[in-house]
């Protein structure tokens, strides 16, 4: 089997404390996997580690992307390889307009484009996320609502067209309409060349998306994996019960 991402016995320490305690996960090309787990179980730690945040130290194991270890690569090299992370809490960049920011995002991946093509790409992504163009003149995420920040993340994913995306709680703080728009965009971007990890607390995001696998995360490990039905079962029974049933 040809995997786009492989985590092999991954152990990660933060501030001297072991948070990830041996993650094994294989994601084939074209698949979307959901990771669900209680607060503090290490889900965001996993996303930071995949992008190489310097505070998150891999003490054992490996991360292979398209067959090669990426542990020695810096964050920007990983991004250039096609790995995209949408943070649980997107950061504000006061002083940088959204237009300038997105122009630089496109430039760093695709080089200089004629201004008309650039605008077309950005307009198209904004339309798909039903975001008003006024945002282009505002500073990045500055005063954006929770839902607007999350839509802006998916705008970036549309512009970059990454091979692999990790979306950390992309559905938190969204109203039903925004949730639906975001989910539809994610589903539309599903393709045989692209895989994704969706970190979520709620089964409702998964209603709109063809999920290939669900993994339940607890205490720094994947405790249980299954199909989409596992998310529904989890919603009904809660973590403790589902994990005790699995034992
Ligand atoms: P989740 O996303 O599943 O809610 P996190 O990965 O954010 O969980 O956190 C897992 C554990 O790691 C928590 O106990 C958290 O306090 C700790 N942790 C994560 N990042 C840091 C950090 N930068 N500094 C100190 N502790 C951290
Ligand atoms: Mg988190």
mmCIF file with all atom_site columns, C-alpha atoms in Angstrom, residues 4 29 65-66 78-86 102 105-110 113 117 120-122 124-126 128-129 152-167 184-196:
data_model
loop_
_atom_site.group_PDB
_atom_site.id
_atom_site.type_symbol
_atom_site.label_atom_id
_atom_site.label_alt_id
_atom_site.label_comp_id
_atom_site.label_asym_id
_atom_site.label_entity_id
_atom_site.label_seq_id
_atom_site.pdbx_PDB_ins_code
_atom_site.Cartn_x
_atom_site.Cartn_y
_atom_site.Cartn_z
_atom_site.occupancy
_atom_site.B_iso_or_equiv
_atom_site.pdbx_formal_charge
_atom_site.auth_seq_id
_atom_site.auth_comp_id
_atom_site.auth_asym_id
_atom_site.auth_atom_id
_atom_site.pdbx_PDB_model_num
ATOM 1  C CA . UNK A 1 4   ? 1.022   9.627  1.843   1.00 0.00 ? 4   UNK A CA 1
ATOM 2  C CA . UNK A 1 29  ? -3.580  8.789  -0.770  1.00 0.00 ? 29  UNK A CA 1
ATOM 3  C CA . UNK A 1 65  ? 5.616   11.842 4.154   1.00 0.00 ? 65  UNK A CA 1
ATOM 4  C CA . UNK A 1 66  ? 5.454   10.254 0.711   1.00 0.00 ? 66  UNK A CA 1
ATOM 5  C CA . UNK A 1 78  ? 7.310   20.761 5.130   1.00 0.00 ? 78  UNK A CA 1
ATOM 6  C CA . UNK A 1 79  ? 4.787   23.302 3.854   1.00 0.00 ? 79  UNK A CA 1
ATOM 7  C CA . UNK A 1 80  ? 6.570   23.391 0.483   1.00 0.00 ? 80  UNK A CA 1
ATOM 8  C CA . UNK A 1 81  ? 6.288   19.618 0.303   1.00 0.00 ? 81  UNK A CA 1
ATOM 9  C CA . UNK A 1 82  ? 2.532   20.104 0.444   1.00 0.00 ? 82  UNK A CA 1
ATOM 10 C CA . UNK A 1 83  ? 1.582   19.821 4.108   1.00 0.00 ? 83  UNK A CA 1
ATOM 11 C CA . UNK A 1 84  ? -0.974  22.369 5.286   1.00 0.00 ? 84  UNK A CA 1
ATOM 12 C CA . UNK A 1 85  ? -2.072  23.006 8.848   1.00 0.00 ? 85  UNK A CA 1
ATOM 13 C CA . UNK A 1 86  ? -5.114  24.954 9.898   1.00 0.00 ? 86  UNK A CA 1
ATOM 14 C CA . UNK A 1 102 ? -2.933  35.940 0.441   1.00 0.00 ? 102 UNK A CA 1
ATOM 15 C CA . UNK A 1 105 ? 0.797   32.883 0.175   1.00 0.00 ? 105 UNK A CA 1
ATOM 16 C CA . UNK A 1 106 ? 0.167   32.348 -3.548  1.00 0.00 ? 106 UNK A CA 1
ATOM 17 C CA . UNK A 1 107 ? 3.561   33.763 -4.481  1.00 0.00 ? 107 UNK A CA 1
ATOM 18 C CA . UNK A 1 108 ? 5.452   31.455 -2.149  1.00 0.00 ? 108 UNK A CA 1
ATOM 19 C CA . UNK A 1 109 ? 3.824   28.403 -3.721  1.00 0.00 ? 109 UNK A CA 1
ATOM 20 C CA . UNK A 1 110 ? 3.296   29.404 -7.328  1.00 0.00 ? 110 UNK A CA 1
ATOM 21 C CA . UNK A 1 113 ? 1.284   35.562 -11.198 1.00 0.00 ? 113 UNK A CA 1
ATOM 22 C CA . UNK A 1 117 ? -5.010  35.844 -12.372 1.00 0.00 ? 117 UNK A CA 1
ATOM 23 C CA . UNK A 1 120 ? -9.389  35.753 -9.944  1.00 0.00 ? 120 UNK A CA 1
ATOM 24 C CA . UNK A 1 121 ? -7.986  33.017 -7.718  1.00 0.00 ? 121 UNK A CA 1
ATOM 25 C CA . UNK A 1 122 ? -8.645  34.994 -4.558  1.00 0.00 ? 122 UNK A CA 1
ATOM 26 C CA . UNK A 1 124 ? -13.006 32.503 -6.539  1.00 0.00 ? 124 UNK A CA 1
ATOM 27 C CA . UNK A 1 125 ? -11.865 31.168 -3.142  1.00 0.00 ? 125 UNK A CA 1
ATOM 28 C CA . UNK A 1 126 ? -13.794 33.933 -1.365  1.00 0.00 ? 126 UNK A CA 1
ATOM 29 C CA . UNK A 1 128 ? -16.625 29.407 -2.519  1.00 0.00 ? 128 UNK A CA 1
ATOM 30 C CA . UNK A 1 129 ? -16.444 30.213 1.194   1.00 0.00 ? 129 UNK A CA 1
ATOM 31 C CA . UNK A 1 152 ? -10.241 32.264 5.959   1.00 0.00 ? 152 UNK A CA 1
ATOM 32 C CA . UNK A 1 153 ? -8.243  29.103 6.762   1.00 0.00 ? 153 UNK A CA 1
ATOM 33 C CA . UNK A 1 154 ? -10.136 27.189 4.086   1.00 0.00 ? 154 UNK A CA 1
ATOM 34 C CA . UNK A 1 155 ? -9.635  30.084 1.655   1.00 0.00 ? 155 UNK A CA 1
ATOM 35 C CA . UNK A 1 156 ? -5.894  29.510 2.142   1.00 0.00 ? 156 UNK A CA 1
ATOM 36 C CA . UNK A 1 157 ? -6.270  25.777 1.657   1.00 0.00 ? 157 UNK A CA 1
ATOM 37 C CA . UNK A 1 158 ? -8.091  26.433 -1.621  1.00 0.00 ? 158 UNK A CA 1
ATOM 38 C CA . UNK A 1 159 ? -5.348  28.786 -2.807  1.00 0.00 ? 159 UNK A CA 1
ATOM 39 C CA . UNK A 1 160 ? -2.493  26.457 -1.838  1.00 0.00 ? 160 UNK A CA 1
ATOM 40 C CA . UNK A 1 161 ? -4.132  23.185 -2.936  1.00 0.00 ? 161 UNK A CA 1
ATOM 41 C CA . UNK A 1 162 ? -1.966  21.148 -0.538  1.00 0.00 ? 162 UNK A CA 1
ATOM 42 C CA . UNK A 1 163 ? -1.367  17.406 -0.894  1.00 0.00 ? 163 UNK A CA 1
ATOM 43 C CA . UNK A 1 164 ? -2.045  16.905 2.772   1.00 0.00 ? 164 UNK A CA 1
ATOM 44 C CA . UNK A 1 165 ? -4.128  18.995 5.175   1.00 0.00 ? 165 UNK A CA 1
ATOM 45 C CA . UNK A 1 166 ? -4.506  18.814 8.930   1.00 0.00 ? 166 UNK A CA 1
ATOM 46 C CA . UNK A 1 167 ? -7.555  20.758 10.035  1.00 0.00 ? 167 UNK A CA 1
ATOM 47 C CA . UNK A 1 184 ? -18.843 21.302 1.563   1.00 0.00 ? 184 UNK A CA 1
ATOM 48 C CA . UNK A 1 185 ? -15.549 22.933 0.653   1.00 0.00 ? 185 UNK A CA 1
ATOM 49 C CA . UNK A 1 186 ? -13.618 20.170 2.386   1.00 0.00 ? 186 UNK A CA 1
ATOM 50 C CA . UNK A 1 187 ? -15.655 17.500 0.615   1.00 0.00 ? 187 UNK A CA 1
ATOM 51 C CA . UNK A 1 188 ? -15.177 19.260 -2.723  1.00 0.00 ? 188 UNK A CA 1
ATOM 52 C CA . UNK A 1 189 ? -11.415 19.247 -2.191  1.00 0.00 ? 189 UNK A CA 1
ATOM 53 C CA . UNK A 1 190 ? -11.329 15.519 -1.563  1.00 0.00 ? 190 UNK A CA 1
ATOM 54 C CA . UNK A 1 191 ? -9.338  13.967 -4.401  1.00 0.00 ? 191 UNK A CA 1
ATOM 55 C CA . UNK A 1 192 ? -7.243  10.852 -5.093  1.00 0.00 ? 192 UNK A CA 1
ATOM 56 C CA . UNK A 1 193 ? -4.074  12.965 -4.768  1.00 0.00 ? 193 UNK A CA 1
ATOM 57 C CA . UNK A 1 194 ? -4.974  14.667 -1.498  1.00 0.00 ? 194 UNK A CA 1
ATOM 58 C CA . UNK A 1 195 ? -5.440  13.328 2.028   1.00 0.00 ? 195 UNK A CA 1
ATOM 59 C CA . UNK A 1 196 ? -6.612  15.014 5.198   1.00 0.00 ? 196 UNK A CA 1
#
